[in-house]
Amino acid sequence: MSSIDKRGETVAWVGFGWSVVGAIILAVLAISTYNTSSGVWAAGFQLLGAAGIWLLTVIMLHQKRLMAEERLEIAELERQRAEKLGGAQTIFDEEDLDQMERLASGRRLRTIERYLAPTFALLIAAYHAAVGLTFLPWFWGFPPLAEHQDAPVEKAMMLAVFCGGIAFVNFVLARYALGMSRLKDWQVMCAGGNFSFGASAVSLAVAISLLCANSGLGGVEIWVAWIIGGLLVWLAIETIINFILDIYRPRVPGQRQRPFYDSRLFGVFSEPSGIVRSVANTIDYQFGFKVSETWFYKLLGRAIVPLLFVQIIVIFALTCIVVVPPGHKAVIEHLGPWGSDMRAASPGIHLAWFWPIDRATMIPVERIQRMELGHEERLVEYGDGIQKPILWTKAHYKKEHKLLVGDRTVSEGAAAEGTEVPVNLLSMSVPVQWHVKSDDAEVIRFYSQHEDVEAIVESLAYRELTRYAAQADILDLLGEGGIDAAETLHANIQAACDEAGVDGKGLGVKIVHVGIGGVHPPSEEEVASTYEQVVSAFEQRDATIKRAEGDAAREKVGSAGLNWKAIYDVIASEDRAREAGSSDLRRQTETVENALRRQVGGAAREMVAEADARALGRVFREKSAAERYAIQTAAYEAAPSTYTLRTYLRVLIVGLQDVHKYVVAMDDSSKLIYEYDLKPPQGIDILGAELRAGEMERDAR
């Protein structure tokens, strides 16, 4: 092979271009079928990741080709120099020439291998992890598929044909690239070839799942998409682990160095030497020496068949030991469907024939199993972390079953008149709890029934519920009759289970509890709102009555106190005596006055107390004024001038108490001149006063 051969680089470009084109084709097909196929999207994303590996391969091959061309140019220059100098030695020795070579293309290649390749490969690993997580059901969903996750795949046959064709092209490209990677200069092509082989396997799996979806098995296609998502996550983890191991892996001169971003998982199945040899090569490469040539590995290779045989014997021997945990019983069936011997085993350790002669099935006899009738998946709404109340006008569950319930009162009148009997629709939640009976015969009977006994119990419970609702009264179910209805249903369901076996006997189950709750009219129609309007009207009426009674009691107690009844009675008696013109009116009036003064409370008591206080205050004021006048008259008669002067001075004291007074001592008061300054007083200028004082002191000096 010529050192400047570009075939490897050309194949790498073809692999990159085809991967991008194939990813675009799958994306267009997925969009054109209304995003109903998650497997096509997953295959497209995986093929786009392979395009990144091919692009990294192109970069590596291109740089190696440049280094080979530079090596030829140096060799040609050395040959020409030797011809001109007649074979004389150059001033540079071979080490210097190697150093010059490393400082050119070789240096750039090492930079790419140390920095660009790891960074680019880790980015591809992050892409694989992010895309893989979007397709796993435990994480966030891929947005184009979120709205059509339950829809059937559109045009599944057409998608299967395209995926099969893409798988074939990827397989041919992978085989050609892996064949070229056996040569030393093109060894880096093994990474792209392995990823193309993985894309071929993924596309083939998607094509098979689409054929299953076309046959009505839509779940296979979803499972394949989940597996591809897990595969992408594993590729990311594998790349990171190989990157860490590649840092500490020893470099052996002359040994092939496998890129860390090359998938070992794909390489196990894509190598033509087989899976066993691929495992051996992988182990040799990871440990850095020929582990497959050690005596232990060779001994293991010779003894692998006997070891597997012994392991199979041990596994079958372990099936002879049956361990029954507490709360369970085991049904040990001999010779499977061809035999008729079955026995029940209690909790503990038991011996049996190895599988498949004897098969043991664990039956939980103490576990309480629960089912709820009348609805499907519950719709729970939360606000601020608290469950919102369940209302009649809102759906409680994803789907609620409606029961036909009669109205006994209206039905009797309609039957008497010969008209149609009206029926009502009700929805309810009926929890049913049951467990398997613990007797050995009942356990075997339970095991001998249909595989899904729970479905049989549920069907029987629905049948008995429908029968009971048809003959029940709607008011009983909405009111106090729910407890009696639950007891009746309990007995009816137990009786039905005791007669529903394959041999006309029981199923081997015991009904533990049956309850009735959440009885309400259908929320889809206006029935629930009409029920709520009637109930709301009753509640508003009762609330208005209670509010009026409260206001009346508050007014009575507030106006007359706690003894308002007695006060009202004597006042009513007085009014009747006054209207009748009775001679007992005076006595009734005295009784009312006595009651108002001694027994009344509240606002009336306050008014009586205020009136008494005003009367007593006026009496005492008038009496005080009379006594003061008599004292003043006696003082005036005893000393008229003195009394007059004292009165005059008292007036001055009282009148001039809060008035500013100025005393001016002068002989002639007519010479006094009054000047009024109505301006507001000025503030004290302390700084100015200090300055003026300083000036006056300087002038004095």
XYZ file of C-alpha atoms in Angstrom:
701
model
C 0.000 0.000 0.000
C 1.341 3.446 -0.864
C 1.832 5.684 2.122
C -0.082 8.482 0.454
C -3.067 6.319 -0.436
C -6.297 8.259 0.167
C -8.711 5.308 0.116
C -9.051 5.196 3.886
C -9.793 8.904 4.046
C -12.298 8.537 1.215
C -14.092 5.657 2.949
C -14.213 7.704 6.153
C -15.785 10.622 4.267
C -18.302 8.224 2.731
C -19.119 6.839 6.181
C -19.604 10.347 7.569
C -21.767 11.472 4.657
C -23.893 8.332 4.667
C -24.430 8.554 8.433
C -25.651 12.141 8.149
C -27.854 11.348 5.142
C -29.250 8.225 6.819
C -30.065 10.168 10.006
C -31.845 12.832 7.933
C -33.812 10.163 6.039
C -34.959 8.543 9.304
C -35.910 11.919 10.775
C -37.945 12.815 7.668
C -39.676 9.419 7.770
C -40.500 9.852 11.478
C -41.935 13.341 10.937
C -43.916 12.266 7.867
C -45.605 9.530 9.931
C -46.706 12.057 12.599
C -43.976 11.058 15.110
C -45.720 7.779 15.904
C -42.553 5.644 15.755
C -40.114 6.086 18.615
C -37.815 3.377 17.233
C -37.165 5.298 13.987
C -36.208 8.396 15.969
C -33.887 6.331 18.191
C -32.185 4.724 15.169
C -31.735 8.147 13.565
C -30.074 9.589 16.654
C -27.769 6.575 16.943
C -26.770 6.928 13.279
C -26.082 10.640 13.854
C -23.705 9.695 16.696
C -21.901 7.337 14.294
C -21.428 10.346 11.980
C -19.449 12.062 14.762
C -17.170 9.022 15.101
C -16.626 8.974 11.322
C -15.769 12.701 11.356
C -13.163 12.099 14.069
C -11.790 9.218 11.945
C -11.525 11.552 8.929
C -9.500 14.043 10.984
C -7.123 11.373 12.239
C -6.608 9.786 8.783
C -6.081 13.164 7.138
C -3.404 14.159 9.642
C -1.657 10.796 9.301
C -1.629 11.195 5.522
C -0.062 14.662 5.876
C 2.594 13.208 8.169
C 3.322 10.423 5.639
C 3.613 12.956 2.812
C 5.975 15.095 4.901
C 8.088 12.012 5.652
C 8.361 11.305 1.887
C 9.381 14.880 1.205
C 12.113 14.696 3.832
C 13.340 11.382 2.404
C 13.372 12.876 -1.119
C 15.355 15.897 0.069
C 17.851 13.622 1.794
C 18.240 11.523 -1.364
C 18.849 14.613 -3.528
C 21.358 15.995 -1.030
C 23.207 12.676 -0.994
C 23.425 12.666 -4.798
C 24.837 16.206 -4.862
C 27.357 15.613 -2.072
C 28.416 12.216 -3.315
C 27.215 10.306 -0.285
C 28.748 12.647 2.334
C 27.140 12.664 5.768
C 24.707 15.483 6.568
C 25.332 17.738 9.509
C 22.093 16.415 10.995
C 21.956 12.865 12.321
C 18.896 10.630 12.267
C 17.681 11.751 15.694
C 17.733 15.345 14.530
C 15.725 14.408 11.469
C 13.186 12.581 13.663
C 12.977 15.629 15.878
C 12.356 17.874 12.889
C 9.646 15.468 11.770
C 7.994 15.565 15.210
C 8.016 19.327 15.186
C 5.924 19.331 12.000
C 3.023 16.992 11.149
C 3.867 14.547 13.944
C 3.500 17.277 16.528
C 0.116 18.264 15.161
C -0.965 14.603 15.195
C 0.019 14.224 18.849
C -1.867 17.410 19.698
C -4.966 16.026 18.004
C -4.605 12.694 19.810
C -4.083 14.360 23.205
C -6.620 17.178 23.104
C -8.957 17.238 20.090
C -9.814 13.518 19.939
C -10.627 13.134 23.686
C -12.667 16.339 23.739
C -14.610 15.437 20.608
C -15.171 11.850 21.793
C -16.420 13.010 25.220
C -18.827 15.408 23.507
C -20.166 12.480 21.478
C -20.509 10.482 24.723
C -22.490 13.365 26.278
C -24.700 13.410 23.182
C -25.303 9.654 23.516
C -26.193 10.012 27.207
C -28.588 12.927 26.660
C -30.359 11.285 23.725
C -30.504 7.890 25.431
C -32.110 9.326 28.572
C -34.859 10.992 26.521
C -35.979 7.595 25.241
C -36.013 5.855 28.632
C -39.441 5.797 30.317
C -38.054 6.809 33.724
C -36.750 10.154 32.518
C -38.098 13.028 30.446
C -39.725 12.092 27.148
C -38.639 13.094 23.675
C -40.940 16.074 22.851
C -42.073 14.952 19.344
C -43.141 11.587 20.803
C -44.806 12.882 23.975
C -48.104 13.679 22.248
C -48.278 10.396 20.257
C -46.884 7.853 22.728
C -50.098 5.800 22.744
C -50.888 6.178 19.029
C -50.303 3.243 16.626
C -47.401 3.472 14.188
C -48.394 5.017 10.872
C -47.169 3.336 7.652
C -45.198 0.715 9.568
C -44.450 -1.401 6.484
C -42.908 1.537 4.600
C -40.763 2.445 7.607
C -39.642 -1.186 7.953
C -38.486 -1.263 4.301
C -36.440 1.934 4.681
C -34.909 0.793 7.975
C -33.970 -2.541 6.415
C -32.297 -0.788 3.498
C -30.351 1.520 5.822
C -29.305 -1.507 7.895
C -27.975 -3.239 4.745
C -25.964 -0.190 3.605
C -24.490 0.263 7.090
C -23.564 -3.417 7.235
C -21.737 -3.281 3.894
C -19.937 -0.075 4.917
C -18.989 -1.580 8.299
C -17.583 -4.788 6.771
C -15.538 -2.831 4.226
C -14.180 -0.411 6.845
C -13.343 -3.196 9.305
C -11.529 -5.067 6.548
C -9.414 -1.999 5.796
C -8.726 -1.460 9.512
C -6.593 -4.624 9.566
C -3.875 -2.670 7.752
C -1.545 -0.675 9.971
C -2.124 2.776 8.441
C -5.908 2.431 8.597
C -6.348 0.960 12.063
C -8.317 4.008 13.296
C -11.131 3.044 10.898
C -12.186 0.242 13.271
C -14.089 2.781 15.449
C -16.190 4.038 12.537
C -16.698 0.478 11.253
C -17.900 -0.720 14.653
C -20.350 2.179 15.022
C -21.668 1.556 11.516
C -22.124 -2.097 12.456
C -24.030 -0.944 15.557
C -26.190 1.330 13.407
C -26.877 -1.647 11.121
C -27.948 -3.807 14.076
C -30.129 -1.012 15.502
C -31.802 -0.339 12.148
C -32.447 -4.059 11.659
C -34.012 -4.316 15.151
C -36.234 -1.305 14.407
C -37.283 -2.858 11.087
C -38.274 -6.104 12.845
C -40.185 -4.161 15.527
C -42.030 -2.210 12.805
C -43.060 -5.502 11.187
C -44.401 -6.567 14.592
C -46.256 -3.247 14.890
C -47.748 -3.812 11.441
C -49.016 -7.164 12.751
C -50.662 -5.577 15.791
C -47.814 -5.932 18.309
C -47.172 -2.243 18.914
C -45.511 -2.812 22.276
C -42.462 -4.422 20.632
C -41.582 -1.180 18.861
C -41.722 0.770 22.134
C -39.551 -1.788 23.891
C -36.978 -1.630 21.088
C -36.843 2.176 21.442
C -36.231 1.792 25.177
C -33.462 -0.741 24.521
C -31.813 1.609 22.007
C -31.987 4.395 24.606
C -30.273 2.143 27.133
C -27.680 1.197 24.479
C -26.856 4.878 23.874
C -26.448 5.465 27.605
C -24.160 2.425 27.789
C -22.057 3.753 24.884
C -21.574 7.001 26.821
C -20.577 5.129 29.989
C -18.258 2.831 28.012
C -16.517 5.803 26.390
C -15.919 7.503 29.737
C -14.612 4.295 31.351
C -12.291 3.601 28.384
C -11.045 7.198 28.530
C -10.096 6.789 32.199
C -8.504 3.371 31.614
C -6.621 4.668 28.569
C -4.782 7.142 30.797
C -3.268 4.350 32.920
C -3.024 1.654 30.214
C 0.637 0.694 29.432
C 1.912 1.355 25.894
C 3.766 -1.589 24.397
C 6.022 -0.667 21.415
C 4.817 -2.197 18.191
C 1.435 -3.184 19.593
C -1.743 -1.816 18.078
C -3.232 0.993 20.184
C -7.016 0.868 20.001
C -8.794 4.267 20.286
C -10.678 4.635 23.559
C -13.792 5.899 21.740
C -14.011 2.626 19.800
C -16.953 0.644 21.214
C -15.857 -2.683 22.667
C -19.479 -3.801 22.744
C -19.906 -3.393 18.994
C -16.413 -4.788 18.417
C -17.313 -8.070 20.140
C -19.955 -8.809 17.500
C -18.410 -7.103 14.477
C -14.979 -8.786 14.507
C -14.840 -11.622 11.966
C -12.762 -13.830 14.284
C -15.747 -14.510 16.507
C -16.938 -13.559 19.913
C -14.516 -15.767 21.871
C -11.420 -14.407 20.110
C -12.766 -10.873 20.475
C -13.067 -11.380 24.217
C -9.492 -12.685 24.356
C -8.171 -9.733 22.345
C -10.091 -7.321 24.517
C -8.615 -8.821 27.684
C -5.104 -8.749 26.210
C -5.507 -5.126 25.227
C -6.885 -4.014 28.586
C -4.114 -5.706 30.615
C -1.346 -4.758 28.238
C 0.032 -8.314 27.812
C -1.110 -11.666 26.418
C -3.467 -12.833 29.114
C -4.965 -15.330 26.659
C -1.570 -17.120 26.502
C -1.243 -17.709 30.256
C -1.626 -21.209 31.720
C -4.756 -20.258 33.675
C -6.552 -18.911 30.613
C -5.579 -22.010 28.605
C -6.726 -24.273 31.464
C -9.980 -22.377 31.630
C -10.418 -22.769 27.877
C -9.950 -26.547 28.107
C -12.198 -26.949 31.161
C -14.954 -24.552 30.115
C -17.251 -27.326 28.855
C -16.992 -29.492 32.026
C -17.438 -26.407 34.184
C -20.569 -25.423 32.309
C -21.863 -28.972 32.634
C -21.240 -28.980 36.412
C -22.897 -25.581 36.706
C -25.989 -26.847 34.897
C -26.150 -29.860 37.235
C -25.864 -27.598 40.293
C -28.593 -25.338 38.974
C -30.943 -28.265 38.411
C -30.050 -29.657 41.858
C -30.976 -26.351 43.463
C -34.439 -26.601 41.904
C -35.018 -29.685 44.078
C -35.061 -27.473 47.191
C -38.313 -25.558 47.687
C -38.217 -22.770 50.288
C -41.690 -21.536 51.244
C -41.566 -18.124 52.988
C -43.893 -17.190 55.877
C -47.387 -16.167 54.880
C -47.256 -18.349 51.752
C -48.023 -21.862 50.670
C -46.470 -23.650 47.726
C -48.331 -25.815 45.241
C -45.903 -28.473 43.958
C -47.106 -29.835 40.629
C -45.675 -33.151 39.416
C -45.058 -33.674 35.650
C -46.699 -30.367 34.816
C -49.784 -30.445 32.564
C -49.276 -34.162 31.834
C -49.615 -35.158 35.483
C -52.439 -34.842 37.964
C -50.529 -34.949 41.236
C -50.482 -31.670 43.164
C -49.726 -31.087 46.813
C -49.568 -28.039 49.046
C -46.482 -27.250 51.111
C -46.523 -25.137 54.283
C -43.853 -22.512 55.115
C -40.441 -24.120 55.467
C -37.945 -26.155 53.396
C -39.207 -29.022 51.242
C -37.655 -31.423 48.727
C -39.029 -32.143 45.270
C -37.944 -33.493 41.921
C -35.785 -31.165 39.825
C -37.342 -28.834 37.289
C -39.244 -29.418 35.030
C -40.498 -32.665 36.614
C -41.768 -30.770 39.656
C -42.717 -27.142 39.613
C -43.411 -25.103 42.737
C -45.672 -22.040 42.670
C -45.862 -19.713 45.684
C -49.380 -18.689 46.743
C -49.700 -15.787 49.239
C -52.381 -16.944 51.690
C -52.033 -14.124 54.248
C -51.605 -11.210 51.904
C -54.684 -8.997 51.666
C -55.278 -8.157 48.011
C -57.308 -5.101 47.102
C -59.305 -3.934 44.121
C -61.601 -0.976 43.588
C -64.741 -1.235 41.511
C -66.544 1.526 39.678
C -63.621 3.382 38.167
C -60.211 3.149 36.601
C -57.085 5.176 37.318
C -57.558 7.826 39.991
C -57.105 11.496 39.125
C -55.502 13.216 42.126
C -55.067 16.976 42.023
C -52.706 18.737 44.383
C -52.437 22.404 45.204
C -49.563 23.698 47.360
C -48.753 20.113 48.353
C -52.273 19.422 49.684
C -54.805 17.193 47.961
C -57.729 19.193 46.655
C -61.248 18.254 47.770
C -63.241 15.841 45.603
C -66.368 17.506 44.215
C -69.364 16.096 42.385
C -68.867 18.398 39.412
C -65.294 17.216 38.758
C -64.189 13.790 37.592
C -62.684 11.736 40.403
C -61.073 9.129 38.190
C -59.823 8.711 34.633
C -62.939 6.730 33.771
C -65.999 6.193 35.989
C -68.537 3.431 35.435
C -72.207 4.387 35.725
C -74.764 2.189 37.486
C -78.520 2.143 36.859
C -80.288 2.836 40.176
C -84.034 3.112 40.674
C -86.096 5.576 42.722
C -88.419 3.551 44.937
C -90.882 6.353 45.715
C -91.309 7.461 42.120
C -91.230 3.855 40.886
C -94.202 2.827 43.038
C -96.272 5.765 41.746
C -95.263 5.052 38.159
C -96.129 1.360 38.541
C -99.552 2.260 39.926
C -100.213 4.617 37.009
C -98.859 2.134 34.436
C -96.134 4.506 33.170
C -92.445 3.877 32.661
C -90.345 3.460 35.766
C -87.623 6.164 35.957
C -84.011 5.223 36.630
C -80.989 7.190 37.836
C -77.299 7.075 37.049
C -74.811 6.901 39.917
C -71.060 6.453 40.148
C -69.372 5.063 43.222
C -66.155 3.538 44.515
C -66.422 0.031 45.964
C -63.179 -1.271 47.552
C -63.022 -5.068 47.801
C -60.380 -6.838 49.896
C -59.789 -10.591 49.669
C -57.167 -13.261 50.233
C -56.591 -16.930 49.431
C -57.961 -19.374 51.963
C -55.239 -21.108 53.966
C -56.555 -24.704 53.792
C -54.465 -27.003 51.591
C -57.487 -28.045 49.552
C -58.512 -24.407 49.015
C -54.971 -23.445 48.000
C -54.897 -26.227 45.391
C -58.375 -25.193 44.248
C -57.185 -21.598 43.855
C -54.158 -22.770 41.825
C -56.340 -24.995 39.624
C -58.487 -22.086 38.453
C -57.824 -19.751 35.580
C -54.424 -18.047 35.651
C -55.944 -14.644 36.507
C -58.195 -15.344 39.486
C -58.206 -11.661 40.377
C -59.962 -10.889 37.084
C -62.610 -13.526 37.904
C -63.196 -12.024 41.363
C -63.436 -8.560 39.826
C -65.975 -9.729 37.228
C -68.097 -11.430 39.900
C -67.958 -8.313 42.073
C -69.091 -6.114 39.160
C -71.945 -8.506 38.416
C -73.209 -8.474 42.010
C -72.808 -4.697 42.217
C -74.851 -4.193 39.046
C -77.584 -6.516 40.306
C -77.809 -4.824 43.676
C -77.847 -1.308 42.187
C -80.725 -2.251 39.870
C -82.987 -3.115 42.815
C -81.724 -0.503 45.299
C -83.073 2.951 46.037
C -81.034 6.031 45.142
C -81.832 7.702 48.463
C -80.533 4.668 50.359
C -77.213 4.752 48.532
C -76.850 8.508 48.935
C -77.927 8.399 52.568
C -77.728 6.001 55.482
C -78.264 2.832 53.465
C -74.627 2.571 52.386
C -73.629 0.397 55.367
C -76.423 -2.119 54.734
C -75.578 -2.114 51.019
C -71.907 -2.910 51.777
C -72.897 -5.850 53.998
C -75.281 -7.197 51.366
C -72.645 -6.910 48.631
C -70.112 -8.649 50.879
C -72.402 -11.658 51.298
C -73.404 -11.748 47.602
C -69.803 -11.563 46.314
C -68.658 -14.282 48.739
C -71.532 -16.529 47.636
C -70.666 -15.921 43.960
C -66.990 -16.758 44.565
C -67.995 -19.990 46.327
C -69.812 -21.164 43.174
C -67.566 -19.870 40.382
C -64.911 -22.619 40.292
C -64.180 -24.745 37.257
C -65.806 -27.698 39.027
C -68.839 -25.714 40.195
C -67.344 -25.161 43.622
C -65.411 -22.229 45.042
C -62.425 -20.263 43.814
C -60.590 -20.740 47.102
C -60.790 -17.058 48.059
C -62.321 -15.279 51.038
C -63.814 -11.806 50.799
C -62.522 -9.834 53.772
C -64.132 -6.444 53.310
C -66.481 -4.621 50.943
C -67.102 -0.897 51.273
C -69.083 1.768 49.454
C -67.891 5.339 49.140
C -67.765 8.291 46.815
C -71.406 7.885 45.717
C -72.240 10.768 43.379
C -74.164 11.491 40.174
C -72.234 11.564 36.888
C -69.961 14.581 36.650
C -70.013 14.745 32.841
C -73.625 15.945 32.629
C -75.541 18.705 34.433
C -76.907 16.200 36.941
C -74.217 16.850 39.512
C -74.641 20.622 39.301
C -78.428 20.217 39.688
C -77.898 18.085 42.790
C -75.562 20.717 44.161
C -78.077 23.513 43.456
C -80.791 21.713 45.438
C -78.425 20.968 48.313
C -77.139 24.539 48.196
C -80.715 25.898 48.338
C -81.471 23.818 51.445
C -78.255 24.909 53.081
C -78.897 28.581 52.257
C -82.409 28.315 53.702
C -81.171 26.759 56.922
C -78.341 29.278 57.125
C -80.770 32.191 56.696
C -83.064 30.815 59.417
C -80.186 30.253 61.814
C -78.780 33.704 61.065
C -82.177 35.326 61.740
C -82.579 33.392 64.975
C -79.117 34.478 66.032
C -79.863 38.116 65.228
C -83.133 37.909 67.190
C -81.448 36.352 70.210
C -78.676 38.947 70.044
C -81.178 41.805 69.901
C -83.252 40.398 72.792
C -80.283 39.792 75.050
C -78.683 43.068 74.030
C -81.829 45.083 74.760
C -83.084 43.443 77.963
C -80.299 41.147 79.236
C -80.506 37.518 80.240
C -83.940 38.005 81.874
C -85.448 39.359 78.694
C -88.214 36.746 78.711
C -89.573 37.856 82.108
C -89.300 41.548 81.139
C -91.171 40.968 77.874
C -93.876 38.999 79.701
C -94.651 41.783 82.253
C -94.572 44.437 79.485
C -96.982 42.340 77.403
C -99.267 41.967 80.469
C -99.250 45.748 80.956
C -100.119 46.308 77.292
C -103.030 43.881 77.507
C -104.332 45.559 80.724
C -104.082 48.998 79.112
C -105.946 47.852 75.996
C -108.638 46.188 78.117
C -108.969 49.198 80.485
C -108.404 46.957 83.480
C -108.331 48.317 87.019
C -105.153 46.338 87.580
C -103.221 48.651 85.229
C -101.541 50.573 88.054
C -100.222 47.410 89.648
C -98.993 46.145 86.260
C -97.185 49.444 85.687
C -95.479 49.214 89.085
C -94.433 45.660 88.234
C -92.922 46.855 84.945
C -91.061 49.706 86.672
C -89.770 47.338 89.359
C -88.612 44.864 86.678
C -86.920 47.605 84.680
C -85.059 48.809 87.769
C -84.057 45.467 89.269
C -84.205 42.685 86.663
C -83.557 44.342 83.327
C -80.152 44.052 81.629
C -78.434 44.978 78.385
C -79.271 48.263 76.671
C -82.427 48.792 78.788
C -80.427 48.431 81.967
C -77.948 50.959 80.626
C -80.730 53.470 79.851
C -82.295 53.051 83.322
C -78.906 53.493 84.982
C -78.174 56.620 82.930
C -81.583 58.080 83.810
C -81.065 57.398 87.521
C -77.601 58.956 87.351
C -78.906 62.090 85.631
C -81.731 62.434 88.182
C -79.464 62.046 91.196
C -76.872 64.414 89.699
C -79.421 67.150 89.131
C -80.856 66.759 92.653
C -77.417 67.050 94.239
C -76.424 70.024 92.045
C -79.572 71.932 92.897
C -79.205 71.135 96.570
C -75.577 72.299 96.546
C -76.524 75.536 94.771
C -79.223 76.282 97.370
C -76.879 75.662 100.283
C -74.140 77.824 98.702
C -76.563 80.701 98.153
C -77.647 80.656 101.823
C -74.004 80.766 102.955
C -73.196 83.668 100.563
C -76.216 85.656 101.797
C -75.189 85.249 105.422
C -71.592 86.398 104.635
C -72.762 89.486 102.740
C -75.083 90.529 105.564
C -72.264 90.160 108.094
C -69.607 92.198 106.134
C -70.833 93.690 102.856
C -67.600 95.504 101.862
C -65.347 92.641 102.738
C -67.522 90.131 100.847
C -67.598 92.426 97.802
C -63.784 92.861 97.826
C -63.146 89.137 98.239
C -65.535 88.398 95.386
C -63.797 90.999 93.181
C -60.354 89.587 93.952
C -61.520 86.004 93.319
C -62.756 87.085 89.895
C -59.354 88.639 89.148
C -57.555 85.486 90.275
C -59.668 83.223 88.146
C -59.826 85.495 85.116
C -56.158 86.520 85.010
C -54.689 83.153 85.932
C -53.351 82.316 82.415
C -52.624 85.904 81.289
C -49.120 87.504 81.250
C -48.980 90.439 83.690
C -46.505 93.384 83.674
C -46.048 95.720 86.697
C -44.942 99.290 85.821
C -44.025 101.494 88.838
C -44.524 105.215 88.040
C -46.270 108.195 89.554
C -48.247 109.400 86.552
C -49.733 106.573 84.515
C -50.950 108.975 81.835
C -47.390 109.401 80.622
C -47.102 105.710 79.776
C -46.889 105.025 75.990
C -47.851 101.595 74.662
C -46.176 100.278 71.441
C -47.237 96.954 69.981
C -44.816 94.863 67.849
C -46.921 92.292 66.031
C -43.969 90.690 64.216
C -43.115 87.124 65.221
C -40.118 86.815 67.511
C -36.763 86.193 65.879
C -34.586 83.239 66.658
C -31.487 83.553 68.786
C -28.371 84.182 66.644
C -25.686 82.702 68.849
C -22.878 83.018 66.260
C -23.746 86.654 65.540
C -23.869 87.441 69.229
C -20.398 85.984 69.713
C -19.042 88.021 66.806
C -20.567 91.228 68.132
C -19.196 90.505 71.604
C -15.713 90.027 70.136
C -15.922 93.325 68.251
C -17.023 95.145 71.397
C -14.082 93.636 73.327
C -11.593 94.778 70.665
C -13.085 98.262 70.674
C -12.741 98.371 74.443
C -9.027 97.595 74.191
